[in-house]
Amino acid sequence: MTQETWQSIAERKQAERASKIPSEWLIPEAIMPSDKTDCVQDFPHTSGFFTERELSITESSASDVVAKISTGEWTALEVTIAICKRTSVAQQLLNCVTEIYFEQAIARARELDEYFRTKGKTVGPLHGLPISLKDQFNLEGVDSTIGYVGWAGRKPEEESTLVKLLRNAGAVFYVKTNVPTTLMTGETVNNLFGRTLNPRNRKLTTGGSSGGESALVTFGGSFIGVGTDIGGSIRHPASYTGLYALRPSHGRVSYQQVTNTFVGQEAVQSCAGPMCRSPEDIRLFMKSLSAQEAWQYDPQVIPLPWRTEAEELPTKLCFGFAMGDGYVTPSPPLRRAMEITKEKLLAAGHNVVDFVPYETKEASEIIWKMWLADGAEEIRRDSGLTSEPLPSSVELNYGHSNSSIRPLSVSETWQNQRKRTILAQRFLERWQKTVEHTGTGRPVDGLIMPSTAVPAIRHDTRPPWNYSVLSPLLDLTTGVFPVTKVDLEKDVIPKDWKPISDKDREMMEFYEKPQNHENALVGLTLIGRRLEEEKVVAMLRVMKDIVGSGRD
């Protein structure tokens, strides 16, 4: 028997996906934006394809949705249908979806409405709330391929524990979203489902590996999306698309029974977290999950309820302020976002002190050795199932063409992990010493810095540096908040700019000009200490109140 080619498998899989979009939700040819139309973010408002009621529902916060369902003002069914319709449009314009679960979602919504009608109460704090899932979360009856063509048709034996817990809290699952092959690169593209586009400029990426989620949430096709992050995969996409997000420390959100890369690699842990349009929705997600006591089902989850007392912030906060890492400086849009944030925080009575994470360069060297400890054996094996080519950025780092990769010995692995331990101690000591400069009698409450040195990037490009390795390596709770968007006049490289390193020069040459990132939103990260989810989420609410949403 002739083996099916990877191209034919992908064609069949994409046809199956397309068949699950109801015909009444297909965009009519007369109003379909042309391929030359870069910005489609406003399509739901300008096309006439949505009713005012549908727009009102899909553009509400998750917190407002569950509140209105709990009073009977909205039904789970009408919310689910509205969000499925908007997701269908998002898929046609942005290619952000892998698995469509609409029929099951509508059946679930009907069950929840019937429960509410007969019992007069909700099943839990997420009753009727549609939640989208990154492709790697296992959901009954659908594939979890993480972009590998060879994994098409492979149904998980068991649902992810997180899926079960969210369902117990009342969530409705309706879609899974696109990822890059392997999960280990900064653009969401694979041979099985194709490339995801940025709704504000379809020449740009929405980041990776949670780029399908960021595209869907920012377009209004999801209230809360669940992403994962081992090297920036929540933080980059969220900062590229104007979202609030949280990469919690390991053990706050269950990662059990999740399809993954680097299976068994535990030196640096991937973590699951929410991506949404308000910090209040992050709190809703985290608090609702904590109430499910995941530690009763997942031994990796820390038995730590949501601590409301930790959300109470001092009147005056002091933030560390990192304009880069001492090795590479931010491009003009990120620098401007930092200055906007600093100015508004100071005007509101808070304090800001310089705190440069010089450890980033060493952290990058350590974490890459962890990711490549097996000599890329796993990635080469799984992509080799159908002989599919890897995306260019994945091939560069992990493919057969990279002859420099070799597996680490046990001794080398242990030495590298020891370096991480020493670096973590050194970083903590520097953090604690900031008490001498904050003026609050405390060390800095959080560290504000870019996640990447540039805004959303063009397709098939790869920035030479990012700042995001410290959070996963040291397991630091990290939030994301939006600030501004690229300005073609303000964000040119100053004529007197001088690089601080060869890598800095390379990075600014990559940025080149704001036109390469036109219309991209610009966000920043807020880094706390390990297991400070409550405090970080509370500080994100401060950022929302003081800095604003940054999406205009």
Coordinates of C-alpha atoms in Angstrom, one line a residue:
M1 CA 0.0 0.0 0.0
T2 CA 1.3 3.5 -0.9
Q3 CA 1.9 5.7 2.1
E4 CA -0.2 8.9 2.2
T5 CA 1.9 12.0 1.6
W6 CA 2.1 14.7 4.2
Q7 CA 0.5 17.1 1.6
S8 CA -2.5 14.9 1.2
I9 CA -3.0 14.4 4.9
A10 CA -2.9 18.2 5.4
E11 CA -5.4 18.7 2.6
R12 CA -7.8 16.2 4.1
K13 CA -7.4 17.7 7.6
Q14 CA -8.1 21.2 6.4
A15 CA -11.1 20.1 4.4
E16 CA -12.5 18.4 7.5
R17 CA -12.0 21.6 9.5
A18 CA -13.7 23.7 6.8
S19 CA -16.7 21.4 6.7
K20 CA -17.5 22.1 10.3
I21 CA -18.2 25.8 9.7
P22 CA -22.0 26.2 9.1
S23 CA -22.8 27.6 5.6
E24 CA -24.7 30.5 7.2
W25 CA -21.4 31.6 8.8
L26 CA -19.4 31.6 5.6
I27 CA -18.5 35.1 4.6
P28 CA -20.3 36.1 1.4
E29 CA -18.0 36.8 -1.5
A30 CA -19.4 40.3 -1.9
I31 CA -18.0 41.3 1.5
M32 CA -15.0 39.1 1.8
P33 CA -11.9 41.3 2.2
S34 CA -9.4 40.8 -0.6
D35 CA -6.0 39.2 0.1
K36 CA -4.5 42.7 -0.3
T37 CA -6.5 44.0 2.7
D38 CA -4.0 44.0 5.6
C39 CA -6.2 45.1 8.5
V40 CA -9.4 43.1 9.1
Q41 CA -9.8 43.8 12.8
D42 CA -12.8 46.0 12.2
F43 CA -14.6 43.6 9.8
P44 CA -17.2 42.5 12.4
H45 CA -18.3 46.2 12.7
T46 CA -18.0 47.3 9.1
S47 CA -19.2 44.3 7.2
G48 CA -22.8 44.2 8.5
F49 CA -22.4 40.4 9.0
F50 CA -23.1 40.6 12.7
T51 CA -26.2 41.9 14.6
E52 CA -25.8 44.5 17.3
R53 CA -26.6 41.8 19.9
E54 CA -23.9 39.5 18.6
L55 CA -21.4 42.3 18.7
S56 CA -22.4 43.2 22.2
I57 CA -22.0 39.6 23.4
T58 CA -18.7 38.8 21.8
E59 CA -17.1 42.1 22.8
S60 CA -18.0 41.7 26.4
S61 CA -15.5 40.6 29.0
A62 CA -15.7 37.1 30.4
S63 CA -16.6 38.5 33.8
D64 CA -19.6 40.3 32.3
V65 CA -20.7 37.2 30.3
V66 CA -20.8 34.9 33.4
A67 CA -22.6 37.7 35.4
K68 CA -25.3 38.1 32.7
I69 CA -25.8 34.4 32.3
S70 CA -26.1 34.0 36.1
T71 CA -29.0 36.5 36.2
G72 CA -30.7 35.1 33.2
E73 CA -30.2 38.2 31.1
W74 CA -28.3 36.1 28.5
T75 CA -28.4 32.3 27.9
A76 CA -25.4 30.1 27.5
L77 CA -26.8 29.1 24.1
E78 CA -27.0 32.5 22.6
V79 CA -23.5 33.4 24.0
T80 CA -22.1 30.1 22.5
I81 CA -23.7 30.6 19.1
A82 CA -22.5 34.2 18.9
I83 CA -18.9 33.3 19.8
C84 CA -18.9 30.3 17.4
K85 CA -20.1 32.6 14.6
R86 CA -17.3 35.2 15.3
T87 CA -14.8 32.4 15.5
S88 CA -15.9 31.1 12.1
V89 CA -15.2 34.5 10.7
A90 CA -11.9 34.7 12.4
Q91 CA -10.9 31.4 10.9
Q92 CA -11.8 32.5 7.4
L93 CA -9.8 35.7 7.8
L94 CA -6.9 34.7 10.0
N95 CA -6.5 30.9 9.9
C96 CA -6.3 30.6 13.7
V97 CA -8.2 27.4 14.4
T98 CA -7.2 23.7 14.3
E99 CA -10.2 21.8 15.7
I100 CA -13.9 23.0 15.5
Y101 CA -16.1 21.7 18.3
F102 CA -19.3 23.7 17.6
E103 CA -21.9 20.9 17.7
Q104 CA -20.6 19.7 21.1
A105 CA -20.5 23.3 22.4
I106 CA -24.1 24.0 21.5
A107 CA -25.2 20.8 23.1
R108 CA -23.3 21.6 26.2
A109 CA -24.8 25.2 26.3
R110 CA -28.3 23.7 26.0
E111 CA -27.6 21.4 29.0
L112 CA -26.4 24.3 31.1
D113 CA -29.4 26.4 30.2
E114 CA -31.7 23.6 31.2
Y115 CA -29.9 23.2 34.5
F116 CA -30.2 26.9 35.2
R117 CA -33.9 26.8 34.3
T118 CA -34.8 23.8 36.5
K119 CA -32.4 24.4 39.4
G120 CA -32.4 28.2 39.5
K121 CA -28.6 28.4 39.9
T122 CA -25.4 27.9 37.9
V123 CA -23.2 24.9 38.0
G124 CA -20.1 27.0 38.9
P125 CA -18.4 30.3 38.4
L126 CA -17.8 29.8 34.7
H127 CA -21.3 28.6 33.9
G128 CA -21.9 29.0 30.1
L129 CA -18.6 30.7 29.4
P130 CA -17.0 29.6 26.0
I131 CA -13.3 29.1 26.5
S132 CA -10.9 28.4 23.6
L133 CA -8.0 26.0 24.0
K134 CA -4.5 25.9 22.5
D135 CA -4.2 22.8 20.3
Q136 CA -2.1 20.8 22.7
F137 CA -4.9 20.5 25.3
N138 CA -6.6 17.2 25.0
L139 CA -10.3 17.3 24.3
E140 CA -12.4 14.2 23.9
G141 CA -12.9 13.2 20.2
V142 CA -10.5 15.6 18.5
D143 CA -6.8 15.5 17.6
S144 CA -4.0 17.1 19.5
T145 CA -1.3 17.3 16.8
I146 CA 0.8 20.4 17.9
G147 CA 1.3 20.9 14.2
Y148 CA 2.8 17.5 13.3
V149 CA 1.3 16.1 10.1
G150 CA 2.1 12.6 11.4
W151 CA -0.1 13.1 14.4
A152 CA -3.3 13.8 12.4
G153 CA -6.0 11.3 13.4
R154 CA -4.3 10.6 16.8
K155 CA -7.0 11.0 19.4
P156 CA -5.9 11.4 23.0
E157 CA -6.6 8.6 25.4
E158 CA -7.6 11.0 28.2
E159 CA -8.7 14.6 28.4
S160 CA -6.4 17.2 30.0
T161 CA -7.0 17.6 33.7
L162 CA -7.4 21.3 33.1
V163 CA -10.2 20.7 30.6
K164 CA -12.1 18.6 33.2
L165 CA -11.7 21.2 35.9
L166 CA -12.8 24.0 33.7
R167 CA -15.8 22.0 32.5
N168 CA -16.7 21.3 36.2
A169 CA -16.7 25.0 36.8
G170 CA -19.2 25.5 33.9
A171 CA -17.0 26.2 30.9
V172 CA -18.1 25.4 27.3
F173 CA -15.4 24.2 24.9
Y174 CA -15.9 25.1 21.2
V175 CA -12.6 25.3 19.4
K176 CA -8.8 24.5 19.6
T177 CA -6.3 27.0 18.1
N178 CA -3.3 26.9 15.9
V179 CA 0.4 26.4 17.0
P180 CA 3.7 26.2 15.2
T181 CA 5.1 22.7 14.6
T182 CA 6.8 21.5 17.8
L183 CA 5.5 24.6 19.7
M184 CA 9.1 25.8 19.9
T185 CA 9.2 28.9 17.7
G186 CA 7.9 32.4 17.6
E187 CA 5.5 32.2 14.6
T188 CA 2.4 30.1 14.4
V189 CA 2.8 28.1 11.2
N190 CA 2.8 24.4 10.4
N191 CA 2.3 22.1 7.4
L192 CA -0.9 20.7 8.7
F193 CA -3.1 23.8 9.2
G194 CA -1.0 26.6 7.7
R195 CA -0.1 30.1 8.9
T196 CA -2.0 32.3 11.4
L197 CA -2.3 36.0 10.5
N198 CA -2.5 39.1 12.7
P199 CA -5.9 40.8 12.3
R200 CA -4.4 44.3 12.5
N201 CA -1.9 43.6 9.8
R202 CA -2.1 40.3 8.0
K203 CA 1.5 40.7 6.9
L204 CA 2.5 40.2 10.5
T205 CA 2.5 37.2 12.8
T206 CA 0.6 36.9 16.1
G207 CA 3.6 35.3 17.7
G208 CA 4.0 31.7 18.9
S209 CA 3.5 29.3 20.1
S210 CA 0.1 30.5 21.4
G211 CA -0.5 32.5 18.3
G212 CA -3.8 31.0 17.3
E213 CA -5.1 32.0 20.7
S214 CA -3.8 35.5 20.5
A215 CA -5.3 36.0 17.1
L216 CA -8.7 34.6 18.1
V217 CA -8.9 36.5 21.4
T218 CA -7.9 39.9 20.0
F219 CA -10.4 39.5 17.1
G220 CA -13.2 38.9 19.6
G221 CA -13.6 35.2 18.9
S222 CA -12.8 34.2 22.4
F223 CA -13.4 35.6 25.9
I224 CA -10.6 33.6 27.5
G225 CA -8.1 31.5 25.7
V226 CA -5.8 29.0 27.4
G227 CA -2.2 29.2 26.2
T228 CA 1.1 27.7 27.4
D229 CA 4.6 29.2 27.8
I230 CA 8.1 27.7 28.2
G231 CA 10.0 30.5 26.5
G232 CA 7.6 33.3 25.7
S233 CA 4.7 31.4 24.1
I234 CA 2.0 33.3 26.1
R235 CA 3.9 36.5 26.6
H236 CA 5.0 37.2 23.0
P237 CA 1.6 36.6 21.4
A238 CA -0.2 38.6 24.1
S239 CA 2.2 41.6 23.8
Y240 CA 1.9 41.4 20.0
T241 CA -1.9 41.6 20.0
G242 CA -2.9 43.9 22.9
L243 CA -4.0 41.3 25.4
Y244 CA -3.7 40.8 29.1
A245 CA -2.2 37.4 30.0
L246 CA -0.6 35.5 32.8
R247 CA 2.3 33.0 32.8
P248 CA 1.9 31.5 36.3
S249 CA 4.5 29.7 38.2
H250 CA 4.6 25.9 37.8
G251 CA 2.1 24.2 40.0
R252 CA -0.7 26.9 40.0
V253 CA -2.4 25.6 36.8
S254 CA -2.7 21.9 36.0
Y255 CA -0.5 20.7 33.0
Q256 CA -1.5 17.0 33.4
Q257 CA -2.4 15.1 30.2
V258 CA -1.4 17.9 27.9
T259 CA 0.2 17.0 24.6
N260 CA 3.7 18.5 24.6
T261 CA 7.2 18.8 23.2
F262 CA 10.2 17.8 25.3
V263 CA 8.2 15.1 27.1
G264 CA 10.1 14.2 30.3
Q265 CA 12.3 17.4 30.2
E266 CA 11.7 19.0 33.6
A267 CA 14.6 21.3 34.1
V268 CA 12.5 24.1 32.8
Q269 CA 8.7 23.7 32.9
S270 CA 6.0 24.8 30.5
C271 CA 3.1 26.4 32.2
A272 CA -0.6 27.0 31.2
G273 CA -2.2 30.3 31.6
P274 CA -5.1 32.6 30.4
M275 CA -5.0 35.1 27.6
C276 CA -7.9 37.6 27.6
R277 CA -8.9 41.3 27.2
S278 CA -9.0 42.3 30.9
P279 CA -7.1 41.5 34.1
E280 CA -10.4 40.9 35.8
D281 CA -10.9 37.9 33.5
I282 CA -7.5 36.5 34.4
R283 CA -8.6 36.6 38.0
L284 CA -11.9 34.9 37.1
F285 CA -10.0 32.1 35.4
M286 CA -7.4 31.6 38.2
K287 CA -9.8 31.9 41.1
S288 CA -12.3 29.6 39.5
L289 CA -9.6 27.0 38.9
S290 CA -8.3 27.3 42.4
A291 CA -11.8 26.6 43.7
Q292 CA -11.7 23.2 41.9
E293 CA -8.7 22.1 44.1
A294 CA -6.7 20.7 41.2
W295 CA -4.2 19.3 43.7
Q296 CA -6.7 16.6 44.4
Y297 CA -6.3 15.3 40.8
D298 CA -2.8 16.4 39.7
P299 CA 0.2 15.7 41.9
Q300 CA 2.1 18.5 40.3
V301 CA -0.3 21.2 41.4
I302 CA 0.6 23.0 44.6
P303 CA -2.2 22.9 47.3
L304 CA -2.6 26.6 47.3
P305 CA -6.0 28.2 47.2
W306 CA -6.5 31.7 45.7
R307 CA -5.3 34.1 48.3
T308 CA -7.5 37.2 48.3
E309 CA -5.4 38.8 51.0
A310 CA -2.4 38.8 48.6
E311 CA -4.4 40.9 46.2
E312 CA -4.4 43.8 48.6
L313 CA -1.7 46.2 47.4
P314 CA 0.1 49.0 49.2
T315 CA -1.1 52.5 48.3
K316 CA 2.3 53.3 46.8
L317 CA 4.0 50.7 44.6
C318 CA 7.5 50.7 43.4
F319 CA 8.4 49.0 40.1
G320 CA 11.7 47.9 38.7
F321 CA 12.2 49.4 35.3
A322 CA 14.3 47.5 32.7
M323 CA 14.9 49.3 29.4
G324 CA 16.4 46.2 28.0
D325 CA 18.8 43.7 29.6
G326 CA 22.2 45.5 29.3
Y327 CA 23.0 43.5 26.1
V328 CA 20.2 44.5 23.7
T329 CA 18.1 47.6 23.9
P330 CA 14.4 47.8 22.9
S331 CA 13.3 49.1 19.5
P332 CA 11.6 52.5 19.4
P333 CA 8.0 51.3 19.9
L334 CA 9.0 49.2 23.0
R335 CA 11.1 52.1 24.3
R336 CA 8.2 54.4 23.9
A337 CA 5.8 52.0 25.6
M338 CA 8.2 51.8 28.6
E339 CA 8.4 55.6 28.8
I340 CA 4.6 55.9 28.6
T341 CA 4.2 53.4 31.4
K342 CA 6.8 55.1 33.6
E343 CA 5.3 58.6 33.1
K344 CA 1.8 57.4 34.0
L345 CA 2.9 55.4 37.0
L346 CA 4.9 58.4 38.4
A347 CA 2.0 60.8 37.8
A348 CA -0.3 58.4 39.7
G349 CA 2.0 58.5 42.7
H350 CA 3.9 55.3 42.3
N351 CA 7.7 54.9 42.1
V352 CA 10.0 53.5 39.5
V353 CA 13.7 52.5 39.9
D354 CA 16.1 51.1 37.3
F355 CA 16.7 47.4 37.6
V356 CA 18.4 45.8 34.6
P357 CA 18.2 42.0 34.3
Y358 CA 21.8 41.5 33.3
E359 CA 21.2 37.8 33.9
T360 CA 19.2 37.4 30.7
K361 CA 22.2 36.6 28.5
E362 CA 23.4 33.8 30.8
A363 CA 19.9 32.6 31.2
S364 CA 19.5 32.3 27.4
E365 CA 22.6 30.1 27.2
I366 CA 21.4 27.9 30.0
I367 CA 17.8 27.4 28.8
W368 CA 18.9 26.6 25.2
K369 CA 21.0 23.8 26.6
M370 CA 18.0 22.5 28.4
W371 CA 15.9 22.6 25.3
L372 CA 18.6 20.8 23.2
A373 CA 19.6 18.3 25.8
D374 CA 18.4 15.4 23.7
G375 CA 20.2 16.6 20.6
A376 CA 16.8 17.4 19.0
E377 CA 16.1 13.7 18.8
E378 CA 12.4 14.0 19.7
I379 CA 11.6 16.8 17.2
R380 CA 13.5 15.1 14.4
R381 CA 11.7 11.8 15.2
D382 CA 8.2 13.2 15.3
S383 CA 8.6 15.4 12.1
G384 CA 10.1 12.4 10.4
L385 CA 6.9 10.4 10.6
T386 CA 5.8 11.8 7.3
S387 CA 9.1 13.3 6.1
E388 CA 7.5 16.7 6.3
P389 CA 9.9 19.7 6.2
L390 CA 10.1 21.8 9.4
P391 CA 9.2 25.5 9.4
S392 CA 12.4 27.5 8.6
S393 CA 12.9 28.8 12.2
V394 CA 12.4 25.3 13.7
E395 CA 14.7 23.7 11.1
L396 CA 17.4 26.3 12.0
N397 CA 17.3 25.5 15.7
Y398 CA 16.4 21.8 15.7
G399 CA 16.5 20.3 12.2
H400 CA 18.9 17.9 10.5
S401 CA 20.6 20.9 8.8
N402 CA 21.9 22.1 12.1
S403 CA 24.9 19.8 12.5
S404 CA 26.2 21.6 15.6
I405 CA 23.5 20.0 17.8
R406 CA 24.6 17.1 20.0
P407 CA 23.0 15.6 23.1
L408 CA 24.3 16.6 26.5
S409 CA 25.8 14.0 28.8
V410 CA 24.3 13.4 32.2
S411 CA 27.2 15.3 33.8
E412 CA 26.8 18.3 31.4
T413 CA 23.1 18.3 32.1
W414 CA 23.6 18.4 35.9
Q415 CA 26.3 21.2 35.5
N416 CA 23.9 23.3 33.4
Q417 CA 21.1 22.9 36.0
R418 CA 23.5 23.9 38.7
K419 CA 24.2 27.1 36.8
R420 CA 20.5 27.8 36.8
T421 CA 20.3 27.4 40.6
I422 CA 23.2 29.8 41.1
L423 CA 21.8 32.3 38.7
A424 CA 18.4 32.1 40.5
Q425 CA 20.1 32.9 43.8
R426 CA 22.0 35.8 42.4
F427 CA 18.9 37.3 40.8
L428 CA 16.9 37.0 44.0
E429 CA 19.7 38.7 46.0
R430 CA 19.8 41.6 43.6
W431 CA 16.0 41.9 43.7
Q432 CA 16.0 41.9 47.5
K433 CA 18.7 44.6 47.6
T434 CA 16.4 47.0 45.8
V435 CA 14.8 47.8 49.2
E436 CA 17.7 50.3 49.5
H437 CA 16.3 52.4 46.6
T438 CA 12.5 51.9 46.5
G439 CA 11.5 54.3 49.3
T440 CA 8.8 52.0 50.4
G441 CA 10.6 49.8 52.9
R442 CA 10.1 46.9 50.5
P443 CA 12.0 45.5 47.5
V444 CA 10.5 46.3 44.1
D445 CA 6.9 45.0 43.8
G446 CA 7.4 43.9 40.2
L447 CA 9.7 44.4 37.3
I448 CA 8.4 46.0 34.1
M449 CA 10.2 45.3 30.8
P450 CA 9.5 44.2 27.2
S451 CA 9.0 40.6 26.4
T452 CA 10.6 41.1 23.1
A453 CA 12.8 43.9 21.7
V454 CA 10.4 44.4 18.7
P455 CA 6.6 44.5 18.1
A456 CA 4.8 41.9 16.0
I457 CA 7.2 40.7 13.2
R458 CA 6.8 39.9 9.5
H459 CA 6.2 36.3 8.5
D460 CA 9.1 34.0 8.1
T461 CA 11.4 36.3 10.0
R462 CA 13.2 35.6 13.3
P463 CA 14.3 38.3 15.7
P464 CA 17.9 37.6 16.9
W465 CA 17.1 38.2 20.6
N466 CA 14.3 38.2 23.2
Y467 CA 14.1 39.0 26.8
S468 CA 11.7 36.3 27.9
V469 CA 13.9 33.5 29.2
L470 CA 14.3 34.6 32.8
S471 CA 10.6 33.9 33.7
P472 CA 10.5 30.2 32.7
L473 CA 14.0 29.5 33.8
L474 CA 13.5 31.0 37.3
D475 CA 9.7 30.1 37.4
L476 CA 8.7 33.8 37.9
T477 CA 5.0 34.7 37.8
T478 CA 4.7 37.0 34.8
G479 CA 1.8 39.1 33.5
V480 CA 1.3 41.0 30.2
F481 CA -0.5 44.3 29.7
P482 CA -1.1 46.4 26.5
V483 CA 0.3 49.9 26.3
T484 CA 0.2 51.4 22.8
K485 CA 0.6 50.7 19.1
V486 CA 3.4 51.3 16.5
D487 CA 3.5 54.9 15.4
L488 CA 5.1 55.5 11.9
E489 CA 6.3 58.9 12.9
K490 CA 7.4 58.5 16.5
D491 CA 9.0 55.1 16.2
V492 CA 11.9 55.7 13.8
I493 CA 15.4 54.9 14.9
P494 CA 17.0 58.1 16.3
K495 CA 19.8 59.3 14.2
D496 CA 22.1 59.4 17.2
W497 CA 21.4 55.8 18.3
K498 CA 24.5 53.7 19.1
P499 CA 24.5 50.0 19.7
I500 CA 25.7 48.6 23.0
S501 CA 26.7 45.3 21.5
D502 CA 27.0 43.5 18.2
K503 CA 23.7 41.7 19.0
D504 CA 22.1 45.1 19.7
R505 CA 23.1 46.3 16.3
E506 CA 21.8 43.1 14.7
M507 CA 18.5 43.6 16.6
M508 CA 18.0 47.2 15.4
E509 CA 18.9 46.2 11.9
F510 CA 16.2 43.6 12.1
Y511 CA 13.7 46.2 13.3
E512 CA 14.8 48.7 10.6
K513 CA 11.8 50.9 10.5
P514 CA 8.2 51.1 11.9
Q515 CA 6.7 50.3 8.6
N516 CA 7.9 46.7 9.1
H517 CA 5.5 46.5 12.1
E518 CA 2.7 48.8 10.9
N519 CA -0.4 48.9 13.1
A520 CA 1.0 46.3 15.6
L521 CA 0.0 46.7 19.2
V522 CA 2.7 47.0 21.8
G523 CA 2.6 45.4 25.2
L524 CA 4.9 44.9 28.2
T525 CA 5.5 42.3 30.9
L526 CA 5.1 42.6 34.6
I527 CA 7.4 40.1 36.4
G528 CA 6.8 39.2 40.0
R529 CA 8.4 36.6 42.2
R530 CA 7.6 32.9 42.1
L531 CA 4.0 32.0 43.1
E532 CA 2.9 35.6 43.2
E533 CA -0.1 35.2 40.9
E534 CA -2.5 37.1 43.1
K535 CA -0.2 40.0 43.5
V536 CA 0.7 40.1 39.8
V537 CA -2.9 40.0 38.7
A538 CA -3.8 42.8 41.1
M539 CA -0.9 44.9 39.7
L540 CA -2.2 44.2 36.2
R541 CA -5.4 45.9 37.3
V542 CA -3.3 48.9 38.4
M543 CA -1.8 48.9 34.9
K544 CA -5.2 48.9 33.3
D545 CA -6.4 51.7 35.4
I546 CA -3.3 53.9 35.0
V547 CA -1.8 53.0 31.7
G548 CA -5.0 52.1 29.8
S549 CA -5.8 49.4 27.2
G550 CA -3.5 50.6 24.4
R551 CA -5.8 49.2 21.7
D552 CA -6.9 52.5 20.1

